[in-house]
Amino acid sequence: MEVTYPAGFRNRFLASVLDFIIIFLITGIISYFLYGVFYDGENSYPTDILGLFYTVLLPVLWSGYTLGRRMAGNRIVRIDGRKVGVGTMILRVLVAGVAYALTLGIGLIISAFMIGIREDKRSIHDFIAQTYVTTNPPTRD
């Protein structure tokens, strides 16, 4: 296992903020056309599913990138060097999200410290999914 060019806290945080803005705007526009309001908390199921697909499937289809990650210059990769798959991303997003919720956010705070302190910049959800975030672009095969 060799972690190369790990992305630090600020870089990963920027990517998360950019992805949040992108998902919020896109799902808000879709919600506006479906329900007549920019965001409707009661009827958000279709737009929530779209956000989940964005978070899980886009990195699988685009070498570990989401739009926000691409703009911030980082991407998700597996420790073993293979491309991230749907199973890996489900572990990373859903299982880690449940773990953070069950710890009432304490796990998320610990993950932030892990990214800031650890040399490999891996957080709890990186360990769960056997991934890391790198600033190294994908190699051409």
Tab-separated table of C-alpha atoms in Angstrom, residues 38-114:
chain	number	residue	atom	x	y	z
A	38	PHE	CA	-36.683	25.634	-5.641
A	39	TYR	CA	-36.411	23.194	-2.759
A	40	ASP	CA	-39.296	21.354	-1.162
A	41	GLY	CA	-38.318	19.404	1.947
A	42	GLU	CA	-41.494	17.310	1.771
A	43	ASN	CA	-41.059	16.085	-1.815
A	44	SER	CA	-37.283	15.803	-1.998
A	45	TYR	CA	-37.051	12.048	-2.642
A	46	PRO	CA	-36.333	12.247	-6.415
A	47	THR	CA	-33.758	14.981	-5.951
A	48	ASP	CA	-32.118	13.172	-3.019
A	49	ILE	CA	-31.726	10.070	-5.189
A	50	LEU	CA	-30.112	12.200	-7.903
A	51	GLY	CA	-27.636	13.577	-5.357
A	52	LEU	CA	-26.820	10.051	-4.196
A	53	PHE	CA	-26.234	8.907	-7.782
A	54	TYR	CA	-23.951	11.908	-8.323
A	55	THR	CA	-21.907	11.059	-5.241
A	56	VAL	CA	-21.715	7.295	-5.847
A	57	LEU	CA	-21.707	6.852	-9.621
A	58	LEU	CA	-19.794	9.843	-10.984
A	59	PRO	CA	-16.468	8.814	-9.353
A	60	VAL	CA	-16.954	5.292	-10.775
A	61	LEU	CA	-17.502	6.620	-14.288
A	62	TRP	CA	-14.949	9.459	-14.173
A	63	SER	CA	-11.691	8.085	-12.663
A	64	GLY	CA	-12.577	9.029	-9.070
A	65	TYR	CA	-13.693	12.577	-9.837
A	66	THR	CA	-16.898	14.453	-9.127
A	67	LEU	CA	-17.297	17.945	-10.548
A	68	GLY	CA	-16.243	19.508	-7.243
A	69	ARG	CA	-13.284	17.171	-6.880
A	70	ARG	CA	-12.182	17.927	-10.434
A	71	MET	CA	-12.332	21.686	-9.757
A	72	ALA	CA	-10.390	21.255	-6.480
A	73	GLY	CA	-7.863	18.958	-8.164
A	74	ASN	CA	-8.390	15.764	-6.194
A	75	ARG	CA	-9.911	12.366	-6.831
A	76	ILE	CA	-10.763	9.165	-4.987
A	77	VAL	CA	-8.589	6.107	-5.614
A	78	ARG	CA	-8.372	2.643	-4.113
A	79	ILE	CA	-5.400	1.649	-1.996
A	80	ASP	CA	-4.656	-1.334	-4.260
A	81	GLY	CA	-4.438	0.895	-7.337
A	82	ARG	CA	-7.600	-0.328	-9.039
A	83	LYS	CA	-10.389	2.022	-10.099
A	84	VAL	CA	-13.128	2.710	-7.579
A	85	GLY	CA	-16.255	0.660	-8.188
A	86	VAL	CA	-19.866	0.970	-7.149
A	87	GLY	CA	-19.307	-1.248	-4.092
A	88	THR	CA	-16.350	0.838	-2.991
A	89	MET	CA	-18.305	4.065	-3.345
A	90	ILE	CA	-21.336	2.638	-1.515
A	91	LEU	CA	-19.046	1.697	1.373
A	92	ARG	CA	-17.414	5.104	1.288
A	93	VAL	CA	-20.615	7.171	1.118
A	94	LEU	CA	-23.442	5.201	2.711
A	95	VAL	CA	-21.740	3.046	5.328
A	96	ALA	CA	-19.506	5.890	6.439
A	97	GLY	CA	-22.504	8.243	6.526
A	98	VAL	CA	-24.349	5.831	8.792
A	99	ALA	CA	-21.270	5.488	11.009
A	100	TYR	CA	-20.990	9.279	11.309
A	101	ALA	CA	-24.702	9.589	12.086
A	102	LEU	CA	-24.568	6.866	14.741
A	103	THR	CA	-21.706	8.649	16.498
A	104	LEU	CA	-23.681	11.923	16.356
A	105	GLY	CA	-20.993	13.602	14.263
A	106	ILE	CA	-18.088	12.698	16.535
A	107	GLY	CA	-16.777	10.309	13.862
A	108	LEU	CA	-16.817	13.137	11.335
A	109	ILE	CA	-14.796	15.367	13.663
A	110	ILE	CA	-12.309	12.549	14.244
A	111	SER	CA	-12.044	12.076	10.468
A	112	ALA	CA	-11.256	15.769	10.009
A	113	PHE	CA	-8.439	15.476	12.553
A	114	MET	CA	-7.182	12.303	10.860
